[in-house]
mmCIF file of C-alpha atoms in Angstrom:
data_model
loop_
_atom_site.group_PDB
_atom_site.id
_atom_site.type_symbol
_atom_site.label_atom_id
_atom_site.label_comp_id
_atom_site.label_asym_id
_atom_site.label_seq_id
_atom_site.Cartn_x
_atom_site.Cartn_y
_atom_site.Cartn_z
ATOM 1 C CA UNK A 660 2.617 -17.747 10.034
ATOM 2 C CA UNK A 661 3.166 -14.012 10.015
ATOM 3 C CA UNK A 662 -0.062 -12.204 8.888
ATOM 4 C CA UNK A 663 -2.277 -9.576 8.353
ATOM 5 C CA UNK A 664 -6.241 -10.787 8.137
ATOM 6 C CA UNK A 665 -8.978 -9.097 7.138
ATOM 7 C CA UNK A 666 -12.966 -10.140 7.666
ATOM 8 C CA UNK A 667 -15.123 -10.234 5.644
ATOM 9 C CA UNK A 668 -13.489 -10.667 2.292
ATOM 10 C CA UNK A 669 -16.784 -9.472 0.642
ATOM 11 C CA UNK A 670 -19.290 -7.648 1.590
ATOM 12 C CA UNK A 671 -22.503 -6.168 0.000
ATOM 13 C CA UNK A 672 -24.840 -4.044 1.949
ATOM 14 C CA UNK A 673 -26.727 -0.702 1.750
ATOM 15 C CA UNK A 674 -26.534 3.020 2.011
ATOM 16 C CA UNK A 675 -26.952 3.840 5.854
ATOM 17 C CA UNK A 676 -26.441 0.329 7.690
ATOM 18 C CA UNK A 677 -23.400 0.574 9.729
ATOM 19 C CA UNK A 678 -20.570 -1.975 9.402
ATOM 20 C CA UNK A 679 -17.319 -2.860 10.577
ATOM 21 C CA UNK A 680 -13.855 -4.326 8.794
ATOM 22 C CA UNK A 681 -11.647 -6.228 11.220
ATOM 23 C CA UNK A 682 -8.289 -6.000 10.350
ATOM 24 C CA UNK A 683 -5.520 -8.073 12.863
ATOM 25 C CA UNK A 684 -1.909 -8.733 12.981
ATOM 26 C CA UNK A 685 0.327 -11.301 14.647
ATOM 27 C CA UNK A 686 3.686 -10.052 14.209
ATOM 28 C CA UNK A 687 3.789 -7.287 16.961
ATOM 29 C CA UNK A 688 3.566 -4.101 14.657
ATOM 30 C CA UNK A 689 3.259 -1.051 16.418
ATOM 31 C CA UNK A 690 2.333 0.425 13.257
ATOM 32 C CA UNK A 691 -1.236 -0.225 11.779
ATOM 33 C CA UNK A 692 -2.956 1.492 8.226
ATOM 34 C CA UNK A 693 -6.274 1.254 6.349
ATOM 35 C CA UNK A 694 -6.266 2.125 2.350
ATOM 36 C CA UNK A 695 -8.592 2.128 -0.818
ATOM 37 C CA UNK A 696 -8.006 0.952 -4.122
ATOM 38 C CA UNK A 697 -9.785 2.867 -6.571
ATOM 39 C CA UNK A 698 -9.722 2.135 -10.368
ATOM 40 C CA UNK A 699 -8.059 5.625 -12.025
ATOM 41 C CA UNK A 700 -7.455 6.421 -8.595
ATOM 42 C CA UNK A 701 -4.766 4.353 -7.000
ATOM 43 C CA UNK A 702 -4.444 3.472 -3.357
ATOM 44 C CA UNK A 703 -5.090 6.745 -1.202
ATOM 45 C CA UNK A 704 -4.558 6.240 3.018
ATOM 46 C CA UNK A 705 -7.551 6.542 5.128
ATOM 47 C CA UNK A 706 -6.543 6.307 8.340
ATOM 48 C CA UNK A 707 -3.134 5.247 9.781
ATOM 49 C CA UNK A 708 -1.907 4.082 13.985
ATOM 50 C CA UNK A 709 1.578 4.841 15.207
ATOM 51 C CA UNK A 710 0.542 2.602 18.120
ATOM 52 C CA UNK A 711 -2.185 2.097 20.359
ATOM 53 C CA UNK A 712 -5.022 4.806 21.504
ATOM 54 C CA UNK A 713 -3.103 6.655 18.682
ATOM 55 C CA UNK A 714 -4.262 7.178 15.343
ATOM 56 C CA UNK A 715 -4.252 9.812 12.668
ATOM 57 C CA UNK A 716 -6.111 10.617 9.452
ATOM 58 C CA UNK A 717 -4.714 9.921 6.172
ATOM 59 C CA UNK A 718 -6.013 11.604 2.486
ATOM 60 C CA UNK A 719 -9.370 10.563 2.554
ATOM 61 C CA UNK A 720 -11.213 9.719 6.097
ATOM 62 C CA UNK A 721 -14.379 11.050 5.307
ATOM 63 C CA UNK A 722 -16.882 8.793 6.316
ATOM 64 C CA UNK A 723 -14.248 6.681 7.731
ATOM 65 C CA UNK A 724 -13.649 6.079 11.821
ATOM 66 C CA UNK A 725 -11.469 3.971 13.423
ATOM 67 C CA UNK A 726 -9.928 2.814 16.876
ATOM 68 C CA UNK A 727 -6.703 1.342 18.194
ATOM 69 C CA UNK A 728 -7.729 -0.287 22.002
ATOM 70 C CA UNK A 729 -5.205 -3.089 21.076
ATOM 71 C CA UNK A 730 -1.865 -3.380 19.433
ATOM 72 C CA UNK A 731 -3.230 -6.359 16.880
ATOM 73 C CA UNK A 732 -6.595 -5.163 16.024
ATOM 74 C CA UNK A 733 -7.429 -1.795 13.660
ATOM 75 C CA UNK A 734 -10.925 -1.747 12.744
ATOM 76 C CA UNK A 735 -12.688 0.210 10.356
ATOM 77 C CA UNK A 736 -16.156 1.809 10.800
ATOM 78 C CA UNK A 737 -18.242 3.059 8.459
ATOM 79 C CA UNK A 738 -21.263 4.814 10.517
ATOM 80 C CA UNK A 739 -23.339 5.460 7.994
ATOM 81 C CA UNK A 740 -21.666 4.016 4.321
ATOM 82 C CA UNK A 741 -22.897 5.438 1.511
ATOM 83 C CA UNK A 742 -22.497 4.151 -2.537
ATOM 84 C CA UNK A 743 -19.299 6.320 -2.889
ATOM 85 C CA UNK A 744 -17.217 3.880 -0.595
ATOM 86 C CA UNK A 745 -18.141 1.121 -2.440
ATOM 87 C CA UNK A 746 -14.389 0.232 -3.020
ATOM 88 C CA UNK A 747 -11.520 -2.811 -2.385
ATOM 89 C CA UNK A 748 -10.337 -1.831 1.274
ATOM 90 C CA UNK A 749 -6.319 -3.359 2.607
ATOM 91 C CA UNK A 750 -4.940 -3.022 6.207
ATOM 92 C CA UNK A 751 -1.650 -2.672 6.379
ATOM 93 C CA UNK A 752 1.044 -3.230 9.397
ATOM 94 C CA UNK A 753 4.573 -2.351 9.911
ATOM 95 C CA UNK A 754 7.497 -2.504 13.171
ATOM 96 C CA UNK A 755 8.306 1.156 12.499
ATOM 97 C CA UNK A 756 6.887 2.897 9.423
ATOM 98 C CA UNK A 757 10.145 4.612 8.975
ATOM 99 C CA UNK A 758 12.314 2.118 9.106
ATOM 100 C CA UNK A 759 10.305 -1.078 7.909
ATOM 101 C CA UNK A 760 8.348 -2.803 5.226
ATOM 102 C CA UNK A 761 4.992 -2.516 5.023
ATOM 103 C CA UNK A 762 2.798 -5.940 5.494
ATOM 104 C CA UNK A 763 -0.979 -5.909 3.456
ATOM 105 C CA UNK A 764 -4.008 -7.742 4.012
ATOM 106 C CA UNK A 765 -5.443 -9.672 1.281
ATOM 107 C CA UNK A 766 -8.243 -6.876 0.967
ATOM 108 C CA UNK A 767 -11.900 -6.491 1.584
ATOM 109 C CA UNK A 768 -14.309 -5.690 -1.090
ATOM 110 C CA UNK A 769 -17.143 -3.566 -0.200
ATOM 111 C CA UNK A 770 -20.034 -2.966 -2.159
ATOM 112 C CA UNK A 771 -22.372 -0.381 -0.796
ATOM 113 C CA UNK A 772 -25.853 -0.288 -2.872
ATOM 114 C CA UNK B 414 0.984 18.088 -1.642
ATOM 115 C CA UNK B 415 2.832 15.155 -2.150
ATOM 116 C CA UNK B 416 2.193 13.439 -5.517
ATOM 117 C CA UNK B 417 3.776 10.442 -7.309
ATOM 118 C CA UNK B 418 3.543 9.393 -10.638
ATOM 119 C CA UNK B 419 4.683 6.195 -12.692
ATOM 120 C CA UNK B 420 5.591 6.027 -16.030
ATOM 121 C CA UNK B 421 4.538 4.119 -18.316
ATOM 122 C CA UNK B 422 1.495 2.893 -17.160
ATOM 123 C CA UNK B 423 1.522 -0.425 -18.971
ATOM 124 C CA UNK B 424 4.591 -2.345 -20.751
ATOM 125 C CA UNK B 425 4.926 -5.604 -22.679
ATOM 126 C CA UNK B 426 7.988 -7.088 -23.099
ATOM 127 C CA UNK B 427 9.258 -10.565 -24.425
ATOM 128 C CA UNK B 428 10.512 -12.559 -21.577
ATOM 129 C CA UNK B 429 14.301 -12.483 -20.571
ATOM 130 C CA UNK B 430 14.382 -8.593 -21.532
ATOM 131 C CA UNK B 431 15.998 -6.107 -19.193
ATOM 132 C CA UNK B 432 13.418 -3.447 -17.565
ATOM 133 C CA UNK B 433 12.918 -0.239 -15.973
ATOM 134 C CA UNK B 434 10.106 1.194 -14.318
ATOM 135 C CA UNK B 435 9.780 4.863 -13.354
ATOM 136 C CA UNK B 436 8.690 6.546 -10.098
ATOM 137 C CA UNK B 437 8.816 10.408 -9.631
ATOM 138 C CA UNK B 438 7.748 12.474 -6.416
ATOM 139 C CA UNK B 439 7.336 15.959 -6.059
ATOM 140 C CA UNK B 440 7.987 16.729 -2.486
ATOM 141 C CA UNK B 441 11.567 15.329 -1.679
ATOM 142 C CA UNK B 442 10.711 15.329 2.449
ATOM 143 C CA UNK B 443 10.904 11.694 2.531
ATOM 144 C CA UNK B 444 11.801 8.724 4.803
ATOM 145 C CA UNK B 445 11.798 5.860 2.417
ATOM 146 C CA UNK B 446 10.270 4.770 -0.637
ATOM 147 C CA UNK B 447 9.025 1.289 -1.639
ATOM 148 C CA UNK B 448 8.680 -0.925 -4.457
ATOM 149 C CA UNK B 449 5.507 -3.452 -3.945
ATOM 150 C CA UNK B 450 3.632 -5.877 -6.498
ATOM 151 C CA UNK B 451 0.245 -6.353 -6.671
ATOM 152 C CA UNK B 452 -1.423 -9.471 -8.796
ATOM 153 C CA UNK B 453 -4.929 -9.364 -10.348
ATOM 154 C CA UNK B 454 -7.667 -9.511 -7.317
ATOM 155 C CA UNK B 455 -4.598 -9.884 -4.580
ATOM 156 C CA UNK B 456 -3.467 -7.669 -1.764
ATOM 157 C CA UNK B 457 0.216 -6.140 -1.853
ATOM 158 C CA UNK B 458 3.480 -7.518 -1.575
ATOM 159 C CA UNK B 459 6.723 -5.644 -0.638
ATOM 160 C CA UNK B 460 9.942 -5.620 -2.694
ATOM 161 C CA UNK B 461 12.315 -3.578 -1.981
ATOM 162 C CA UNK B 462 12.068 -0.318 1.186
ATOM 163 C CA UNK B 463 15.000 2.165 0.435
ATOM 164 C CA UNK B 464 15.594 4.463 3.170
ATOM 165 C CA UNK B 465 16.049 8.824 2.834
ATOM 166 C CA UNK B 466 19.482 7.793 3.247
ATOM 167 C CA UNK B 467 20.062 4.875 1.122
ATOM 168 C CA UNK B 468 20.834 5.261 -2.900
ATOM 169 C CA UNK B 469 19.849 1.659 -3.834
ATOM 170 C CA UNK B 470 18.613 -1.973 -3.098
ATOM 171 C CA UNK B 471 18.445 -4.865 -4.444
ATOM 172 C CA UNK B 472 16.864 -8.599 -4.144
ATOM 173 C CA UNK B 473 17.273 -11.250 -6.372
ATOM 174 C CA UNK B 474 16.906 -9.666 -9.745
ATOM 175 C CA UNK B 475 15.568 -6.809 -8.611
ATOM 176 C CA UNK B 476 17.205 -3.494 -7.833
ATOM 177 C CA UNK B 477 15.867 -0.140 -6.717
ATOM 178 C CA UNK B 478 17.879 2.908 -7.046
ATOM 179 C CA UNK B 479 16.443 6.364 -5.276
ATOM 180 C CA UNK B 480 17.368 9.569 -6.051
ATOM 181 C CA UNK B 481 15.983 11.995 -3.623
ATOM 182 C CA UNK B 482 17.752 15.853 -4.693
ATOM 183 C CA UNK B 483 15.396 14.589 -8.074
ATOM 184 C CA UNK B 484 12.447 13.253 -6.909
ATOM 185 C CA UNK B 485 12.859 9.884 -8.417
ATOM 186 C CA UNK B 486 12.957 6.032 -8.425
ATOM 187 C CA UNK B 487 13.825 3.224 -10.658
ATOM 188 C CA UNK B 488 13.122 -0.507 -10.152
ATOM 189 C CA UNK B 489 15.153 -2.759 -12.475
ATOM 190 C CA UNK B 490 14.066 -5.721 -13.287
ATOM 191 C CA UNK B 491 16.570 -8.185 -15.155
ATOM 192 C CA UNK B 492 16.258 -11.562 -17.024
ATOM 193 C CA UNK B 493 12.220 -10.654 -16.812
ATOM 194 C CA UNK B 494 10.332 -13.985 -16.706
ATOM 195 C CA UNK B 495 6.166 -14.235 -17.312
ATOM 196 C CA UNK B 496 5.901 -14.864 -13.593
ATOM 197 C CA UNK B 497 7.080 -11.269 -13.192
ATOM 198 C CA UNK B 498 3.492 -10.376 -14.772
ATOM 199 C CA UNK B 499 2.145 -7.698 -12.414
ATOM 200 C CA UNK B 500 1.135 -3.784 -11.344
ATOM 201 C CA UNK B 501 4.273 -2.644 -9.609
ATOM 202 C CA UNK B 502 3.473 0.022 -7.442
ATOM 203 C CA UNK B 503 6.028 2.429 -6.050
ATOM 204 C CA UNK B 504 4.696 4.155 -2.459
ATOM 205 C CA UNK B 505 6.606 7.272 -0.516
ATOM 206 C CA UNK B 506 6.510 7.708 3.228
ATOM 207 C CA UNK B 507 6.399 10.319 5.470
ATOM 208 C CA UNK B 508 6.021 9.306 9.107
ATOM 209 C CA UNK B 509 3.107 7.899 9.472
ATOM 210 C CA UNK B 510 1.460 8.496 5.671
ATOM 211 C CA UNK B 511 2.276 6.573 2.692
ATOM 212 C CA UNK B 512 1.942 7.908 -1.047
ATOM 213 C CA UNK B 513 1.281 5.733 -4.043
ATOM 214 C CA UNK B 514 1.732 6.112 -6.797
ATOM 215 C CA UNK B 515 -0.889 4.659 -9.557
ATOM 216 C CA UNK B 516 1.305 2.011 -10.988
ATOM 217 C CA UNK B 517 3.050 0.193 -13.682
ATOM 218 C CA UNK B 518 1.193 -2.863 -15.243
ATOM 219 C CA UNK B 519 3.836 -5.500 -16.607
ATOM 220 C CA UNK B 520 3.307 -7.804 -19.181
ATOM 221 C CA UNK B 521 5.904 -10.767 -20.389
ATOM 222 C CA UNK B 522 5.362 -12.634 -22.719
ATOM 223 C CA UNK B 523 6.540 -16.539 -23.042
#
């Protein structure tokens, strides 16, 4: 089945430990994106891949790192999260973002405390 | 900066009406535009991608039109049903960035 997977689902931690969202897809995409949902604020683009070793910064990367060392796999880091990224995070993957439909994960939640 | 707005925010309407929801950009340096859904606690799911180029699409009882010279978007909806409960969420691209707007939250009622 075509997908896009995200781990964890949930997560709850605190202000300063490191952690990692694994986001993979099985369809081949060359393209690769990371959002936040925000209530009053919508989903805003962190980070986006055209393909890999290439990756650019969205509206809000701040905090926010990522890498591309394989076409199926776009992790997010947060180095150091902090209470202001505690948010609903979705990976997103697409052939060609000009030309194609965009496919979403079902979504982290991250609480930072 | 780009910035995209839906109106209205919210609608009810009894089921089998006809709908429209609104999208409106301000920066027409686009390469598509796309209609998603999103259901309460759920990830996205795409509807309809028009391209720059493109004036409309449609799937099923659904049809987007895009006008680009105005900066806007429509997504029709006919026959609506209470499965088509949702946030509707239009998004703009640009190469690699995508816009969204903050969405449309449908209600229909049996």
């Amino acid at each position: 089945e075509a997908q896009v997977t995200q781990n964890p689902r949930y997560l709850i931690t605190v202000t300063g430990k490191k952690l990692t969202v694994t986001c993979s897809q099985n369809m081949n995409h060359e393209y690769m994106s990371w959002y936040r949902q925000d209530p009053g604020l919508g989903l805003r683009q962190i980070y986006y891949s055209m393909n890999v070793e290439v990756t650019d910064k969205g509206d809000v990367p701040e905090g926010y790192k990522v890498s591309r060392k394989e076409k199926r796999n776009f992790p997010l880091i947060l180095e150091s999260p902090s209470p202001n990224q505690t948010s609903l995070y979705f990976c997103a993957s697409s052939f060609r973002p000009r030309a194609d439909t965009q496919y979403f994960g079902p979504g982290t939640r991250l609480t930072v405390l | 900066k780009q910035e995209v707005t839906q109106i209205p925010a919210a609608l009810s309407v009894p089921e089998g009406e006809n709908l429209v929801l609104n999208c409106s950009f301000t920066d027409s340096a686009i390469y598509n535009l796309q209609w998603f859904r999103q259901d309460p606690g759920k990830g996205l799911t795409s509807l309809l991608l028009i391209q720059s180029s493109q004036r409309e699409q449609t799937s099923g009882r659904l049809n987007a039109s895009l006008d680009k010279s105005s900066g806007r978007s429509t997504l029709y909806i006919a026959a609506s049903q209470p499965g088509d409960s949702a946030t509707y969420l239009c998004a703009v691209g640009n190469t690699g960035k995508l816009i969204f707007g903050q969405g449309t939250t449908l209600q229909v009622k049996p």
